[in-house]
Amino acid sequence: KAGVTQTPRYLIKTRGQQVTLSCSPISGHRSVSWYQQTPGQGLQFLFEYFSETQRNKGNFPGRFSGRQFSNSRSEMNVSTLELGDSALYLCASSLVGQLNTEAFFGQGTRLTVV
Amino acid sequence: SQQGEEDPQALSIQEGENATMNCSYKTSINNLQWYRQNSGRGLVHLILIRSNEREKHSGRLRVTLDTSKKSSSLLITASRAADTASYFCAGSARQLTFGSGTQLTVLP
C-alpha cells in the first residue's frame, strides 16, 4: 500500500509569508499528527487530527494551525513566518492514533525561511 | 520539551558488533516506541513496548523497559552498515514525545 505522502518536499519562504504543507495518510488511517524537527529542539509535537477534529495540540504559537479533511488528508499552515520556523516538518499517520499503535511517517517537508 | 533523553548521543561501532542505546523518560507512559531516522528523512517505526511489558524482540532488535526507573534500552545485534542512522525513543502518554536521539554509525 502507498505510504504517507508529504508535499512539497522542499520549500523556501521569506519572513512574514505564510505556508501550507500537505499530508496524505495511508489509506484507511484516520489519525494524522504533525511534528517539527530542528537541530536545537529535536522532534516536537505540533498537533494531532482524528476524523477532522483536532484531538491534541503541542506548545506552539497560534501561527501554527492545521486541519483535516473528510478523506483524512491534512494540511498544516504557518502564518507570519519567522527564521526560527526553518525545520523539517514531519507528518505521521496511524489507524486510530499513535498512542497505542505504530505511526507511519512521511519523508517530511524541509522548510527554509530566509 | 522532550520526554526522553537518549544515551549515548553518538555511538560508533564496527560491523558485526552489538549496539546498545538507552533512553530515560520523565513522566508516566502508556507505552514506549523506538524509531529510526536516516539522515534528514522520515522516521521508521521499529518496535513498541507496552508499559506492562518488560522485554520485546523483533528480528535483531531487543527492547527492554523498566517503568520503575523510567528507562528503556534498545539493543541491535550483529550490526550492519545499513543500521547507520539516528535512533529515537518516544514515550506515549497524551501524545508521542520524542527523545533527543542517538546517532549510530556502523563502520564496515
PDB file of C-alpha atoms in Angstrom:
ATOM      1  CA  LYS A   1       0.000   0.000   0.000  1.00  0.00           C
ATOM      2  CA  ALA A   2       1.106   3.566  -0.590  1.00  0.00           C
ATOM      3  CA  GLY A   3       2.916   5.262   2.266  1.00  0.00           C
ATOM      4  CA  VAL A   4       2.446   8.681   3.779  1.00  0.00           C
ATOM      5  CA  THR A   5       2.931  11.411   1.222  1.00  0.00           C
ATOM      6  CA  GLN A   6       4.020  14.895   2.132  1.00  0.00           C
ATOM      7  CA  THR A   7       4.135  17.764  -0.324  1.00  0.00           C
ATOM      8  CA  PRO A   8       6.091  19.712  -1.156  1.00  0.00           C
ATOM      9  CA  ARG A   9       9.402  18.092  -0.178  1.00  0.00           C
ATOM     10  CA  TYR A  10      11.294  21.368  -0.087  1.00  0.00           C
ATOM     11  CA  LEU A  11      10.152  24.933   0.338  1.00  0.00           C
ATOM     12  CA  ILE A  12      11.870  28.289   0.642  1.00  0.00           C
ATOM     13  CA  LYS A  13       9.870  31.187   2.011  1.00  0.00           C
ATOM     14  CA  THR A  14      10.560  34.726   3.140  1.00  0.00           C
ATOM     15  CA  ARG A  15       9.990  36.030   6.644  1.00  0.00           C
ATOM     16  CA  GLY A  16       6.443  37.257   7.108  1.00  0.00           C
ATOM     17  CA  GLN A  17       4.959  34.987   4.459  1.00  0.00           C
ATOM     18  CA  GLN A  18       2.671  32.082   5.164  1.00  0.00           C
ATOM     19  CA  VAL A  19       2.975  28.484   4.076  1.00  0.00           C
ATOM     20  CA  THR A  20       0.722  25.453   3.745  1.00  0.00           C
ATOM     21  CA  LEU A  21       2.045  21.921   3.929  1.00  0.00           C
ATOM     22  CA  SER A  22       0.092  18.864   2.903  1.00  0.00           C
ATOM     23  CA  CYS A  23      -0.002  15.302   4.167  1.00  0.00           C
ATOM     24  CA  SER A  24      -1.840  12.352   2.671  1.00  0.00           C
ATOM     25  CA  PRO A  25      -2.003   9.477   5.160  1.00  0.00           C
ATOM     26  CA  ILE A  26      -2.073   5.805   4.424  1.00  0.00           C
ATOM     27  CA  SER A  27      -5.448   4.711   3.113  1.00  0.00           C
ATOM     28  CA  GLY A  28      -7.743   3.813   5.988  1.00  0.00           C
ATOM     29  CA  HIS A  29      -5.753   5.728   8.598  1.00  0.00           C
ATOM     30  CA  ARG A  30      -7.830   8.317  10.416  1.00  0.00           C
ATOM     31  CA  SER A  31      -5.191   9.901  12.635  1.00  0.00           C
ATOM     32  CA  VAL A  32      -2.638  12.395  11.367  1.00  0.00           C
ATOM     33  CA  SER A  33      -0.042  14.031  13.592  1.00  0.00           C
ATOM     34  CA  TRP A  34       2.439  16.749  12.778  1.00  0.00           C
ATOM     35  CA  TYR A  35       5.929  17.235  14.170  1.00  0.00           C
ATOM     36  CA  GLN A  36       8.612  19.873  13.815  1.00  0.00           C
ATOM     37  CA  GLN A  37      12.218  18.742  13.826  1.00  0.00           C
ATOM     38  CA  THR A  38      15.108  21.142  14.340  1.00  0.00           C
ATOM     39  CA  PRO A  39      18.722  20.512  15.380  1.00  0.00           C
ATOM     40  CA  GLY A  40      18.257  22.545  18.549  1.00  0.00           C
ATOM     41  CA  GLN A  41      14.849  21.396  19.774  1.00  0.00           C
ATOM     42  CA  GLY A  42      14.650  17.930  18.253  1.00  0.00           C
ATOM     43  CA  LEU A  43      11.278  16.435  17.409  1.00  0.00           C
ATOM     44  CA  GLN A  44       8.408  18.409  18.822  1.00  0.00           C
ATOM     45  CA  PHE A  45       4.727  17.574  18.602  1.00  0.00           C
ATOM     46  CA  LEU A  46       2.546  20.149  16.885  1.00  0.00           C
ATOM     47  CA  PHE A  47      -0.940  18.641  16.787  1.00  0.00           C
ATOM     48  CA  GLU A  48      -2.985  15.560  16.027  1.00  0.00           C
ATOM     49  CA  TYR A  49      -6.132  15.302  13.978  1.00  0.00           C
ATOM     50  CA  PHE A  50      -8.597  12.455  14.051  1.00  0.00           C
ATOM     51  CA  SER A  51     -11.743  12.312  11.959  1.00  0.00           C
ATOM     52  CA  GLU A  52     -11.442  16.001  11.078  1.00  0.00           C
ATOM     53  CA  THR A  53     -11.140  17.103  14.709  1.00  0.00           C
ATOM     54  CA  GLN A  54      -8.043  18.346  16.469  1.00  0.00           C
ATOM     55  CA  ARG A  55      -7.551  15.850  19.248  1.00  0.00           C
ATOM     56  CA  ASN A  56      -4.349  17.148  20.784  1.00  0.00           C
ATOM     57  CA  LYS A  57      -2.093  20.165  20.485  1.00  0.00           C
ATOM     58  CA  GLY A  58       1.516  20.855  21.408  1.00  0.00           C
ATOM     59  CA  ASN A  59       3.059  24.042  22.760  1.00  0.00           C
ATOM     60  CA  PHE A  60       3.322  26.087  19.624  1.00  0.00           C
ATOM     61  CA  PRO A  61       2.041  29.607  18.990  1.00  0.00           C
ATOM     62  CA  GLY A  62      -1.245  30.230  17.227  1.00  0.00           C
ATOM     63  CA  ARG A  63       0.635  30.922  13.996  1.00  0.00           C
ATOM     64  CA  PHE A  64       0.732  27.169  13.585  1.00  0.00           C
ATOM     65  CA  SER A  65      -2.605  25.681  12.617  1.00  0.00           C
ATOM     66  CA  GLY A  66      -3.922  22.674  10.849  1.00  0.00           C
ATOM     67  CA  ARG A  67      -6.964  20.914   9.581  1.00  0.00           C
ATOM     68  CA  GLN A  68      -8.071  17.543   8.364  1.00  0.00           C
ATOM     69  CA  PHE A  69     -10.442  16.794   5.546  1.00  0.00           C
ATOM     70  CA  SER A  70     -13.070  14.089   5.279  1.00  0.00           C
ATOM     71  CA  ASN A  71     -10.657  11.887   3.298  1.00  0.00           C
ATOM     72  CA  SER A  72      -8.182  12.165   6.221  1.00  0.00           C
ATOM     73  CA  ARG A  73      -5.752  14.294   4.260  1.00  0.00           C
ATOM     74  CA  SER A  74      -4.324  17.010   6.447  1.00  0.00           C
ATOM     75  CA  GLU A  75      -2.832  20.412   5.932  1.00  0.00           C
ATOM     76  CA  MET A  76      -0.662  22.463   8.219  1.00  0.00           C
ATOM     77  CA  ASN A  77      -0.399  26.208   7.935  1.00  0.00           C
ATOM     78  CA  VAL A  78       2.179  28.554   9.373  1.00  0.00           C
ATOM     79  CA  SER A  79       1.478  32.262   9.140  1.00  0.00           C
ATOM     80  CA  THR A  80       3.861  35.196   9.549  1.00  0.00           C
ATOM     81  CA  LEU A  81       6.906  33.008   9.111  1.00  0.00           C
ATOM     82  CA  GLU A  82       9.957  33.569  11.294  1.00  0.00           C
ATOM     83  CA  LEU A  83      13.536  32.454  10.702  1.00  0.00           C
ATOM     84  CA  GLY A  84      13.153  30.013  13.584  1.00  0.00           C
ATOM     85  CA  ASP A  85      10.395  28.187  11.739  1.00  0.00           C
ATOM     86  CA  SER A  86      13.015  26.692   9.433  1.00  0.00           C
ATOM     87  CA  ALA A  87      12.753  22.984  10.097  1.00  0.00           C
ATOM     88  CA  LEU A  88      11.817  19.579   8.809  1.00  0.00           C
ATOM     89  CA  TYR A  89       8.071  19.128   9.220  1.00  0.00           C
ATOM     90  CA  LEU A  90       7.001  15.539   9.547  1.00  0.00           C
ATOM     91  CA  CYS A  91       3.570  14.083   9.386  1.00  0.00           C
ATOM     92  CA  ALA A  92       2.620  10.699  10.756  1.00  0.00           C
ATOM     93  CA  SER A  93      -0.465   8.642  10.131  1.00  0.00           C
ATOM     94  CA  SER A  94      -1.889   5.828  12.179  1.00  0.00           C
ATOM     95  CA  LEU A  95      -5.046   3.816  12.214  1.00  0.00           C
ATOM     96  CA  VAL A  96      -6.704   5.349  15.257  1.00  0.00           C
ATOM     97  CA  GLY A  97      -3.892   7.236  16.942  1.00  0.00           C
ATOM     98  CA  GLN A  98      -0.229   6.693  17.633  1.00  0.00           C
ATOM     99  CA  LEU A  99      -0.525   6.343  21.353  1.00  0.00           C
ATOM    100  CA  ASN A 100      -1.097   2.618  21.164  1.00  0.00           C
ATOM    101  CA  THR A 101      -0.188   1.663  17.625  1.00  0.00           C
ATOM    102  CA  GLU A 102       2.707   2.356  15.358  1.00  0.00           C
ATOM    103  CA  ALA A 103       2.846   5.554  13.362  1.00  0.00           C
ATOM    104  CA  PHE A 104       3.983   5.765   9.773  1.00  0.00           C
ATOM    105  CA  PHE A 105       5.924   8.873   8.877  1.00  0.00           C
ATOM    106  CA  GLY A 106       6.231  10.706   5.615  1.00  0.00           C
ATOM    107  CA  GLN A 107       9.569  11.889   4.238  1.00  0.00           C
ATOM    108  CA  GLY A 108       8.901  15.373   5.525  1.00  0.00           C
ATOM    109  CA  THR A 109       8.830  18.868   4.118  1.00  0.00           C
ATOM    110  CA  ARG A 110      12.043  20.825   4.528  1.00  0.00           C
ATOM    111  CA  LEU A 111      11.058  24.457   5.099  1.00  0.00           C
ATOM    112  CA  THR A 112      13.676  27.163   4.910  1.00  0.00           C
ATOM    113  CA  VAL A 113      12.734  30.691   5.926  1.00  0.00           C
ATOM    114  CA  VAL A 114      15.043  33.429   4.672  1.00  0.00           C
TER     115      VAL A 114
ATOM    116  CA  SER B   1      10.081  19.848  25.916  1.00  0.00           C
ATOM    117  CA  GLN B   2      11.339  16.362  25.259  1.00  0.00           C
ATOM    118  CA  GLN B   3      10.100  13.323  27.099  1.00  0.00           C
ATOM    119  CA  GLY B   4      13.207  11.243  26.812  1.00  0.00           C
ATOM    120  CA  GLU B   5      16.900  11.554  26.808  1.00  0.00           C
ATOM    121  CA  GLU B   6      18.977   9.078  24.872  1.00  0.00           C
ATOM    122  CA  ASP B   7      22.374   7.887  25.932  1.00  0.00           C
ATOM    123  CA  PRO B   8      24.858   7.976  24.350  1.00  0.00           C
ATOM    124  CA  GLN B   9      24.269  10.885  21.991  1.00  0.00           C
ATOM    125  CA  ALA B  10      26.597   9.264  19.475  1.00  0.00           C
ATOM    126  CA  LEU B  11      27.888   5.724  19.099  1.00  0.00           C
ATOM    127  CA  SER B  12      30.383   4.350  16.623  1.00  0.00           C
ATOM    128  CA  ILE B  13      30.960   0.592  16.284  1.00  0.00           C
ATOM    129  CA  GLN B  14      32.321  -1.970  13.845  1.00  0.00           C
ATOM    130  CA  GLU B  15      30.055  -4.063  11.662  1.00  0.00           C
ATOM    131  CA  GLY B  16      29.085  -7.255  13.459  1.00  0.00           C
ATOM    132  CA  GLU B  17      29.226  -5.726  16.925  1.00  0.00           C
ATOM    133  CA  ASN B  18      26.194  -5.106  19.100  1.00  0.00           C
ATOM    134  CA  ALA B  19      24.880  -1.599  19.707  1.00  0.00           C
ATOM    135  CA  THR B  20      23.062  -0.602  22.876  1.00  0.00           C
ATOM    136  CA  MET B  21      21.187   2.653  23.278  1.00  0.00           C
ATOM    137  CA  ASN B  22      19.483   3.814  26.432  1.00  0.00           C
ATOM    138  CA  CYS B  23      16.543   6.101  26.940  1.00  0.00           C
ATOM    139  CA  SER B  24      15.202   7.741  30.070  1.00  0.00           C
ATOM    140  CA  TYR B  25      11.848   9.455  30.267  1.00  0.00           C
ATOM    141  CA  LYS B  26      10.218  11.801  32.709  1.00  0.00           C
ATOM    142  CA  THR B  27       6.518  11.069  33.099  1.00  0.00           C
ATOM    143  CA  SER B  28       4.270   8.029  33.157  1.00  0.00           C
ATOM    144  CA  ILE B  29       3.668   6.457  29.781  1.00  0.00           C
ATOM    145  CA  ASN B  30       1.231   4.059  28.130  1.00  0.00           C
ATOM    146  CA  ASN B  31       3.979   2.581  26.020  1.00  0.00           C
ATOM    147  CA  LEU B  32       7.394   3.390  24.647  1.00  0.00           C
ATOM    148  CA  GLN B  33       8.274   3.307  20.983  1.00  0.00           C
ATOM    149  CA  TRP B  34      11.590   3.282  19.151  1.00  0.00           C
ATOM    150  CA  TYR B  35      12.096   4.862  15.744  1.00  0.00           C
ATOM    151  CA  ARG B  36      14.960   5.080  13.287  1.00  0.00           C
ATOM    152  CA  GLN B  37      15.710   8.048  11.069  1.00  0.00           C
ATOM    153  CA  ASN B  38      18.118   8.087   8.186  1.00  0.00           C
ATOM    154  CA  SER B  39      19.727  11.441   7.548  1.00  0.00           C
ATOM    155  CA  GLY B  40      17.083  14.140   7.117  1.00  0.00           C
ATOM    156  CA  ARG B  41      14.341  11.723   6.196  1.00  0.00           C
ATOM    157  CA  GLY B  42      11.179  10.383   7.784  1.00  0.00           C
ATOM    158  CA  LEU B  43      11.072   8.149  10.825  1.00  0.00           C
ATOM    159  CA  VAL B  44      10.618   4.417  10.620  1.00  0.00           C
ATOM    160  CA  HIS B  45       8.844   2.637  13.461  1.00  0.00           C
ATOM    161  CA  LEU B  46      10.965  -0.146  14.936  1.00  0.00           C
ATOM    162  CA  ILE B  47       9.175  -1.516  17.949  1.00  0.00           C
ATOM    163  CA  LEU B  48       6.532  -0.683  20.540  1.00  0.00           C
ATOM    164  CA  ILE B  49       6.702  -1.960  24.098  1.00  0.00           C
ATOM    165  CA  ARG B  50       3.725  -1.526  26.400  1.00  0.00           C
ATOM    166  CA  SER B  51       4.051  -0.331  29.968  1.00  0.00           C
ATOM    167  CA  ASN B  52       3.179  -3.781  31.311  1.00  0.00           C
ATOM    168  CA  GLU B  53       5.884  -5.489  29.245  1.00  0.00           C
ATOM    169  CA  ARG B  54       9.497  -5.833  30.308  1.00  0.00           C
ATOM    170  CA  GLU B  55      11.151  -7.094  27.148  1.00  0.00           C
ATOM    171  CA  LYS B  56      10.349  -7.440  23.483  1.00  0.00           C
ATOM    172  CA  HIS B  57      12.183  -8.844  20.478  1.00  0.00           C
ATOM    173  CA  SER B  58      11.902  -8.161  16.793  1.00  0.00           C
ATOM    174  CA  GLY B  59      14.494  -9.687  14.499  1.00  0.00           C
ATOM    175  CA  ARG B  60      17.882  -8.294  15.546  1.00  0.00           C
ATOM    176  CA  LEU B  61      16.238  -5.811  17.917  1.00  0.00           C
ATOM    177  CA  ARG B  62      15.715  -6.303  21.621  1.00  0.00           C
ATOM    178  CA  VAL B  63      13.989  -3.679  23.735  1.00  0.00           C
ATOM    179  CA  THR B  64      13.662  -3.592  27.495  1.00  0.00           C
ATOM    180  CA  LEU B  65      11.504  -1.350  29.627  1.00  0.00           C
ATOM    181  CA  ASP B  66      11.869  -0.585  33.308  1.00  0.00           C
ATOM    182  CA  THR B  67       8.959   1.583  34.383  1.00  0.00           C
ATOM    183  CA  SER B  68      10.254   1.872  37.952  1.00  0.00           C
ATOM    184  CA  LYS B  69      13.404   3.539  36.630  1.00  0.00           C
ATOM    185  CA  LYS B  70      11.612   5.211  33.732  1.00  0.00           C
ATOM    186  CA  SER B  71      14.143   3.819  31.321  1.00  0.00           C
ATOM    187  CA  SER B  72      14.362   1.684  28.214  1.00  0.00           C
ATOM    188  CA  SER B  73      17.136   0.200  26.157  1.00  0.00           C
ATOM    189  CA  LEU B  74      17.424  -0.802  22.529  1.00  0.00           C
ATOM    190  CA  LEU B  75      19.912  -3.488  21.563  1.00  0.00           C
ATOM    191  CA  ILE B  76      20.786  -4.090  17.927  1.00  0.00           C
ATOM    192  CA  THR B  77      22.701  -7.322  17.497  1.00  0.00           C
ATOM    193  CA  ALA B  78      25.148  -8.134  14.717  1.00  0.00           C
ATOM    194  CA  SER B  79      25.045  -4.588  13.396  1.00  0.00           C
ATOM    195  CA  ARG B  80      25.350  -3.771   9.717  1.00  0.00           C
ATOM    196  CA  ALA B  81      26.482  -0.655   7.882  1.00  0.00           C
ATOM    197  CA  ALA B  82      22.844  -0.151   6.870  1.00  0.00           C
ATOM    198  CA  ASP B  83      21.947   0.304  10.550  1.00  0.00           C
ATOM    199  CA  THR B  84      23.732   3.659  10.491  1.00  0.00           C
ATOM    200  CA  ALA B  85      21.029   6.159  11.456  1.00  0.00           C
ATOM    201  CA  SER B  86      19.632   8.174  14.330  1.00  0.00           C
ATOM    202  CA  TYR B  87      17.528   6.270  16.824  1.00  0.00           C
ATOM    203  CA  PHE B  88      14.805   7.883  18.902  1.00  0.00           C
ATOM    204  CA  CYS B  89      12.711   6.699  21.768  1.00  0.00           C
ATOM    205  CA  ALA B  90       9.238   8.167  22.160  1.00  0.00           C
ATOM    206  CA  GLY B  91       7.116   7.996  25.263  1.00  0.00           C
ATOM    207  CA  SER B  92       3.395   7.728  24.690  1.00  0.00           C
ATOM    208  CA  ALA B  93       1.056   9.488  27.093  1.00  0.00           C
ATOM    209  CA  ARG B  94      -1.347  12.110  25.682  1.00  0.00           C
ATOM    210  CA  GLN B  95       0.949  12.313  22.704  1.00  0.00           C
ATOM    211  CA  LEU B  96       4.192  10.853  21.460  1.00  0.00           C
ATOM    212  CA  THR B  97       7.103  12.783  22.924  1.00  0.00           C
ATOM    213  CA  PHE B  98      10.481  12.065  21.423  1.00  0.00           C
ATOM    214  CA  GLY B  99      13.892  11.957  22.997  1.00  0.00           C
ATOM    215  CA  SER B 100      16.943  13.694  21.611  1.00  0.00           C
ATOM    216  CA  GLY B 101      18.201  10.645  19.729  1.00  0.00           C
ATOM    217  CA  THR B 102      21.361   8.564  19.420  1.00  0.00           C
ATOM    218  CA  GLN B 103      23.401   8.829  16.246  1.00  0.00           C
ATOM    219  CA  LEU B 104      24.679   5.340  15.469  1.00  0.00           C
ATOM    220  CA  THR B 105      27.490   4.850  12.993  1.00  0.00           C
ATOM    221  CA  VAL B 106      28.356   1.308  11.947  1.00  0.00           C
ATOM    222  CA  LEU B 107      31.726   1.101  10.259  1.00  0.00           C
ATOM    223  CA  PRO B 108      32.242  -1.547   7.562  1.00  0.00           C
TER     224      PRO B 108
END
